[in-house]
mmCIF file of C-alpha atoms and ligand atoms in Angstrom:
data_model
loop_
_atom_site.group_PDB
_atom_site.id
_atom_site.type_symbol
_atom_site.label_atom_id
_atom_site.label_comp_id
_atom_site.label_asym_id
_atom_site.label_seq_id
_atom_site.Cartn_x
_atom_site.Cartn_y
_atom_site.Cartn_z
ATOM 1 C CA MET A 1 130.492 179.613 -44.947
ATOM 2 C CA THR A 2 131.265 175.896 -45.073
ATOM 3 C CA ASP A 3 132.472 175.787 -41.484
ATOM 4 C CA TRP A 4 129.492 177.769 -40.275
ATOM 5 C CA LEU A 5 126.539 176.066 -38.656
ATOM 6 C CA THR A 6 123.043 177.168 -39.653
ATOM 7 C CA VAL A 7 120.451 176.746 -36.929
ATOM 8 C CA ALA A 8 116.698 176.940 -37.590
ATOM 9 C CA MET A 9 114.880 178.400 -34.600
ATOM 10 C CA PRO A 10 111.106 178.388 -34.101
ATOM 11 C CA LYS A 11 109.581 181.837 -33.728
ATOM 12 C CA GLY A 12 106.932 182.202 -31.057
ATOM 13 C CA ARG A 13 106.456 180.508 -27.750
ATOM 14 C CA ILE A 14 109.360 178.020 -27.963
ATOM 15 C CA PHE A 15 111.827 180.710 -29.009
ATOM 16 C CA GLU A 16 112.656 182.245 -25.648
ATOM 17 C CA GLU A 17 113.167 178.926 -23.929
ATOM 18 C CA ALA A 18 115.374 177.675 -26.758
ATOM 19 C CA LEU A 19 117.409 180.884 -26.647
ATOM 20 C CA GLU A 20 117.886 180.561 -22.898
ATOM 21 C CA LEU A 21 119.049 176.987 -23.323
ATOM 22 C CA LEU A 22 121.608 177.957 -25.979
ATOM 23 C CA ARG A 23 122.929 180.773 -23.810
ATOM 24 C CA LYS A 24 123.225 178.469 -20.815
ATOM 25 C CA ALA A 25 125.154 176.077 -23.042
ATOM 26 C CA GLY A 26 127.683 178.873 -23.526
ATOM 27 C CA TYR A 27 126.662 180.233 -26.914
ATOM 28 C CA ASN A 28 127.207 183.952 -26.943
ATOM 29 C CA LEU A 29 124.044 185.239 -28.582
ATOM 30 C CA PRO A 30 123.678 189.023 -28.905
ATOM 31 C CA ALA A 31 120.785 191.082 -27.525
ATOM 32 C CA GLU A 32 119.576 191.397 -31.113
ATOM 33 C CA PHE A 33 117.907 188.005 -30.565
ATOM 34 C CA ASP A 34 115.637 189.397 -27.884
ATOM 35 C CA ASP A 35 114.312 192.359 -29.783
ATOM 36 C CA SER A 36 114.475 192.139 -33.530
ATOM 37 C CA ARG A 37 112.291 191.332 -36.496
ATOM 38 C CA LYS A 38 115.219 190.010 -38.460
ATOM 39 C CA LEU A 39 114.747 186.549 -39.909
ATOM 40 C CA ILE A 40 118.435 185.787 -40.291
ATOM 41 C CA ILE A 41 120.911 186.609 -37.540
ATOM 42 C CA ASP A 42 124.601 185.903 -38.021
ATOM 43 C CA VAL A 43 126.875 185.395 -35.026
ATOM 44 C CA PRO A 44 130.400 185.469 -36.502
ATOM 45 C CA GLU A 45 132.116 184.843 -33.130
ATOM 46 C CA GLU A 46 130.349 181.506 -32.939
ATOM 47 C CA LYS A 47 130.462 180.891 -36.696
ATOM 48 C CA MET A 48 126.734 180.398 -36.535
ATOM 49 C CA ARG A 49 123.816 181.632 -38.588
ATOM 50 C CA PHE A 50 120.337 181.537 -37.088
ATOM 51 C CA ILE A 51 117.213 181.496 -39.186
ATOM 52 C CA LEU A 52 113.914 182.312 -37.514
ATOM 53 C CA ALA A 53 111.126 180.229 -38.991
ATOM 54 C CA LYS A 54 107.518 179.302 -38.260
ATOM 55 C CA PRO A 55 107.697 176.358 -35.838
ATOM 56 C CA MET A 56 105.920 173.989 -38.236
ATOM 57 C CA ASP A 57 108.475 174.811 -40.963
ATOM 58 C CA VAL A 58 111.653 174.115 -38.978
ATOM 59 C CA PRO A 59 111.857 170.398 -39.983
ATOM 60 C CA THR A 60 111.405 171.437 -43.650
ATOM 61 C CA TYR A 61 114.441 173.756 -43.553
ATOM 62 C CA VAL A 62 116.486 171.058 -41.854
ATOM 63 C CA GLU A 63 115.370 168.272 -44.206
ATOM 64 C CA HIS A 64 116.345 170.380 -47.221
ATOM 65 C CA GLY A 65 119.738 171.103 -45.691
ATOM 66 C CA VAL A 66 119.434 174.905 -45.725
ATOM 67 C CA ALA A 67 119.685 174.592 -41.954
ATOM 68 C CA ASP A 68 122.079 172.049 -40.434
ATOM 69 C CA VAL A 69 120.247 171.791 -37.151
ATOM 70 C CA GLY A 70 116.960 173.027 -35.741
ATOM 71 C CA VAL A 71 114.726 173.192 -32.715
ATOM 72 C CA ALA A 72 111.348 171.590 -33.349
ATOM 73 C CA GLY A 73 108.410 170.498 -31.224
ATOM 74 C CA LYS A 74 107.682 166.783 -31.166
ATOM 75 C CA ASP A 75 104.187 167.703 -32.421
ATOM 76 C CA THR A 76 105.687 169.157 -35.616
ATOM 77 C CA MET A 77 107.953 166.148 -35.998
ATOM 78 C CA ILE A 78 105.001 163.748 -35.831
ATOM 79 C CA GLU A 79 102.900 165.881 -38.161
ATOM 80 C CA GLU A 80 105.571 166.620 -40.753
ATOM 81 C CA GLU A 81 107.398 163.251 -40.891
ATOM 82 C CA ARG A 82 110.547 164.850 -42.321
ATOM 83 C CA VAL A 83 113.756 162.934 -42.945
ATOM 84 C CA VAL A 84 115.910 164.366 -40.169
ATOM 85 C CA TYR A 85 117.712 162.968 -37.145
ATOM 86 C CA GLU A 86 116.188 163.712 -33.776
ATOM 87 C CA VAL A 87 119.275 163.837 -31.588
ATOM 88 C CA LEU A 88 118.270 165.373 -28.274
ATOM 89 C CA ASP A 89 115.169 165.909 -26.178
ATOM 90 C CA LEU A 90 115.613 169.511 -25.026
ATOM 91 C CA LYS A 91 112.837 169.056 -22.455
ATOM 92 C CA ILE A 92 111.545 172.577 -23.021
ATOM 93 C CA SER A 93 108.049 173.796 -23.940
ATOM 94 C CA GLU A 94 106.432 170.834 -22.267
ATOM 95 C CA CYS A 95 102.835 170.285 -23.211
ATOM 96 C CA TYR A 96 100.708 167.511 -24.664
ATOM 97 C CA LEU A 97 98.354 166.777 -27.490
ATOM 98 C CA ALA A 98 94.768 166.059 -26.612
ATOM 99 C CA VAL A 99 91.312 165.592 -28.037
ATOM 100 C CA ALA A 100 88.904 168.165 -26.627
ATOM 101 C CA GLY A 101 85.274 169.099 -27.071
ATOM 102 C CA LEU A 102 82.224 170.536 -25.392
ATOM 103 C CA PRO A 103 81.336 169.122 -21.956
ATOM 104 C CA GLY A 104 79.112 166.063 -22.184
ATOM 105 C CA TYR A 105 80.276 165.273 -25.705
ATOM 106 C CA GLU A 106 79.077 161.903 -26.927
ATOM 107 C CA LYS A 107 80.525 160.144 -29.932
ATOM 108 C CA LYS A 108 78.409 160.461 -33.055
ATOM 109 C CA ASP A 109 78.178 157.756 -35.704
ATOM 110 C CA ILE A 110 77.172 160.084 -38.490
ATOM 111 C CA ASN A 111 79.804 162.335 -39.974
ATOM 112 C CA PRO A 112 81.862 163.259 -36.896
ATOM 113 C CA LYS A 113 84.200 166.186 -37.574
ATOM 114 C CA VAL A 114 87.502 166.990 -35.882
ATOM 115 C CA ALA A 115 89.330 170.300 -36.361
ATOM 116 C CA SER A 116 93.101 170.470 -36.009
ATOM 117 C CA LYS A 117 96.257 172.111 -37.236
ATOM 118 C CA TYR A 118 97.722 168.597 -37.208
ATOM 119 C CA PRO A 119 95.710 166.828 -39.947
ATOM 120 C CA ASN A 120 98.167 163.934 -40.435
ATOM 121 C CA LEU A 121 98.594 163.301 -36.745
ATOM 122 C CA ALA A 122 94.834 163.503 -36.112
ATOM 123 C CA THR A 123 94.064 161.172 -39.039
ATOM 124 C CA GLN A 124 96.581 158.644 -37.718
ATOM 125 C CA TYR A 125 95.251 158.886 -34.168
ATOM 126 C CA PHE A 126 91.618 158.276 -35.075
ATOM 127 C CA LYS A 127 92.601 155.461 -37.443
ATOM 128 C CA GLU A 128 94.379 153.775 -34.536
ATOM 129 C CA GLN A 129 91.252 154.278 -32.420
ATOM 130 C CA GLY A 130 89.192 152.626 -35.159
ATOM 131 C CA GLU A 131 87.016 155.706 -35.516
ATOM 132 C CA GLN A 132 86.156 157.262 -38.837
ATOM 133 C CA VAL A 133 86.157 161.037 -38.714
ATOM 134 C CA GLU A 134 86.427 163.930 -41.110
ATOM 135 C CA ILE A 135 89.442 166.082 -40.324
ATOM 136 C CA ILE A 136 89.105 169.812 -40.900
ATOM 137 C CA LYS A 137 92.463 171.591 -41.134
ATOM 138 C CA LEU A 138 92.693 174.957 -39.388
ATOM 139 C CA ASN A 139 95.759 177.131 -38.834
ATOM 140 C CA GLY A 140 95.125 178.411 -35.327
ATOM 141 C CA SER A 141 92.476 179.303 -32.730
ATOM 142 C CA ILE A 142 91.339 175.680 -33.071
ATOM 143 C CA GLU A 143 89.166 176.007 -29.956
ATOM 144 C CA LEU A 144 86.733 178.121 -31.990
ATOM 145 C CA ALA A 145 85.640 175.149 -34.094
ATOM 146 C CA PRO A 146 83.390 173.304 -31.581
ATOM 147 C CA LEU A 147 82.079 176.613 -30.228
ATOM 148 C CA ILE A 148 80.617 177.648 -33.544
ATOM 149 C CA GLY A 149 79.722 174.199 -34.848
ATOM 150 C CA LEU A 150 82.472 173.701 -37.424
ATOM 151 C CA ALA A 151 83.576 170.476 -35.722
ATOM 152 C CA ASP A 152 82.502 168.290 -32.794
ATOM 153 C CA ARG A 153 85.973 167.883 -31.388
ATOM 154 C CA ILE A 154 89.490 169.257 -31.788
ATOM 155 C CA VAL A 155 92.997 167.812 -31.651
ATOM 156 C CA ASP A 156 95.313 170.436 -30.228
ATOM 157 C CA ILE A 157 98.143 171.285 -27.881
ATOM 158 C CA VAL A 158 97.314 171.770 -24.200
ATOM 159 C CA SER A 159 99.888 173.642 -22.163
ATOM 160 C CA THR A 160 98.386 175.351 -19.117
ATOM 161 C CA GLY A 161 94.844 174.308 -20.046
ATOM 162 C CA ARG A 162 93.727 177.949 -19.921
ATOM 163 C CA THR A 163 92.530 178.186 -23.512
ATOM 164 C CA LEU A 164 90.258 175.152 -23.098
ATOM 165 C CA LYS A 165 88.937 176.375 -19.762
ATOM 166 C CA GLU A 166 88.270 179.957 -20.819
ATOM 167 C CA ASN A 167 86.376 178.712 -23.848
ATOM 168 C CA GLY A 168 84.279 176.208 -21.945
ATOM 169 C CA LEU A 169 85.858 173.130 -23.510
ATOM 170 C CA VAL A 170 87.012 169.946 -21.809
ATOM 171 C CA GLU A 171 89.723 167.479 -22.516
ATOM 172 C CA LEU A 172 88.355 164.137 -23.711
ATOM 173 C CA GLU A 173 91.479 162.065 -24.431
ATOM 174 C CA THR A 174 95.208 162.583 -23.983
ATOM 175 C CA ILE A 175 97.212 161.635 -27.071
ATOM 176 C CA VAL A 176 100.924 162.150 -26.414
ATOM 177 C CA PRO A 177 103.291 164.289 -24.310
ATOM 178 C CA ILE A 178 105.301 166.872 -26.265
ATOM 179 C CA THR A 179 108.657 168.600 -25.770
ATOM 180 C CA SER A 180 111.061 170.336 -28.155
ATOM 181 C CA ARG A 181 113.819 168.389 -29.858
ATOM 182 C CA LEU A 182 117.153 169.186 -31.450
ATOM 183 C CA ILE A 183 117.032 167.896 -35.009
ATOM 184 C CA VAL A 184 119.853 167.483 -37.519
ATOM 185 C CA ASN A 185 120.141 167.150 -41.276
ATOM 186 C CA PRO A 186 121.701 163.727 -42.015
ATOM 187 C CA VAL A 187 124.237 165.092 -44.543
ATOM 188 C CA SER A 188 125.249 167.937 -42.223
ATOM 189 C CA TYR A 189 125.800 165.364 -39.498
ATOM 190 C CA ARG A 190 128.321 163.590 -41.717
ATOM 191 C CA MET A 191 130.066 166.799 -42.821
ATOM 192 C CA GLN A 192 130.085 168.676 -39.509
ATOM 193 C CA ASP A 193 129.917 165.816 -37.039
ATOM 194 C CA GLU A 194 132.384 167.334 -34.576
ATOM 195 C CA ARG A 195 130.630 170.684 -34.316
ATOM 196 C CA ILE A 196 127.213 169.080 -34.065
ATOM 197 C CA ASP A 197 128.352 166.496 -31.502
ATOM 198 C CA GLN A 198 129.823 169.331 -29.468
ATOM 199 C CA MET A 199 126.551 171.230 -29.639
ATOM 200 C CA VAL A 200 124.586 168.144 -28.543
ATOM 201 C CA GLU A 201 127.006 167.580 -25.695
ATOM 202 C CA ARG A 202 126.847 171.177 -24.491
ATOM 203 C CA LEU A 203 123.092 171.271 -24.666
ATOM 204 C CA SER A 204 122.619 167.894 -23.004
ATOM 205 C CA ARG A 205 124.676 169.071 -20.039
ATOM 206 C CA VAL A 206 122.285 171.984 -19.575
ATOM 207 C CA VAL A 207 119.234 169.781 -20.102
ATOM 208 C CA GLU A 208 120.519 167.359 -17.475
ATOM 209 C CA GLY A 209 121.089 170.265 -15.098
ATOM 210 C CA GLU A 210 124.888 170.274 -15.158
ATOM 211 C CA GLU A 211 126.946 173.372 -15.934
ATOM 212 C CA ALA A 212 127.938 173.850 -19.577
HETATM 213 C C1 PRP B 301 98.307 176.881 -28.641
HETATM 214 C C2 PRP B 301 97.334 175.727 -28.764
HETATM 215 C C3 PRP B 301 96.235 176.121 -27.825
HETATM 216 C C4 PRP B 301 96.971 176.854 -26.732
HETATM 217 C C5 PRP B 301 97.177 175.977 -25.534
HETATM 218 O O1 PRP B 301 97.906 177.902 -29.451
HETATM 219 O O2 PRP B 301 96.923 175.582 -30.108
HETATM 220 O O3 PRP B 301 95.314 176.953 -28.443
HETATM 221 O O4 PRP B 301 98.233 177.232 -27.264
HETATM 222 O O5 PRP B 301 97.828 176.651 -24.483
HETATM 223 P P1 PRP B 301 97.209 176.703 -23.033
HETATM 224 O O6 PRP B 301 96.817 175.292 -22.653
HETATM 225 O O7 PRP B 301 98.334 177.215 -22.179
HETATM 226 O O8 PRP B 301 96.047 177.627 -23.050
HETATM 227 P P2 PRP B 301 98.804 179.183 -29.777
HETATM 228 O O9 PRP B 301 98.697 180.175 -28.686
HETATM 229 O O10 PRP B 301 100.180 178.718 -30.101
HETATM 230 O O11 PRP B 301 98.125 179.834 -31.013
HETATM 231 P P3 PRP B 301 97.169 179.297 -32.165
HETATM 232 O O12 PRP B 301 95.813 179.171 -31.562
HETATM 233 O O13 PRP B 301 97.233 180.356 -33.196
HETATM 234 O O14 PRP B 301 97.708 177.983 -32.636
#
């Protein structure tokens, strides 16, 4: 399989958009992608193997070289700090990271708590703001934390803003805009530079709105 390319794809909300992008770039991906619980899908015609991972784990697979390339959110890249090349902004799954809390929130001096699934990113952000906070790591449904008194604020992704709104929370600070990126293992880039360059080129044409 040395001339095959292994691609780590994020399961969940980025998946469909990433799939659409690859198809528009001319990759012939079977219907199996749209309706399957398989975690590894081989596409022999393209000499490609796709692995379907948790979004936060994609940079880990790519850093370890078990995937040559991957699609990862900028949020995961900031949080995970993996040694991979970020070669293309795919401009999909646009959203942003924000600090949110209950309306009328006022900063507390004593033991402020922030819940997030991005503990490293949140720690870094509050350090830069010169504010000392305790970060509480959660794995999802972060918006629950201020509602039941686990934390005063949260650091989380805002996409449509619906989750905040429907749970009576408000955005307090915007941290950084987020999109998905194509990432590459540095060794794979040396060994398979032509194939990877071609993939970047094909995808960038679609991203820039030209035909593949
Ligand atoms: C993400 C994020 C927010 C929500 C934002 O959660 O953590 O909760 O989406 O989207 P919105 O602004 O469009 O409402 P996700 O649905 O991925 O699940 P999670 O809570 O398990 O992390």
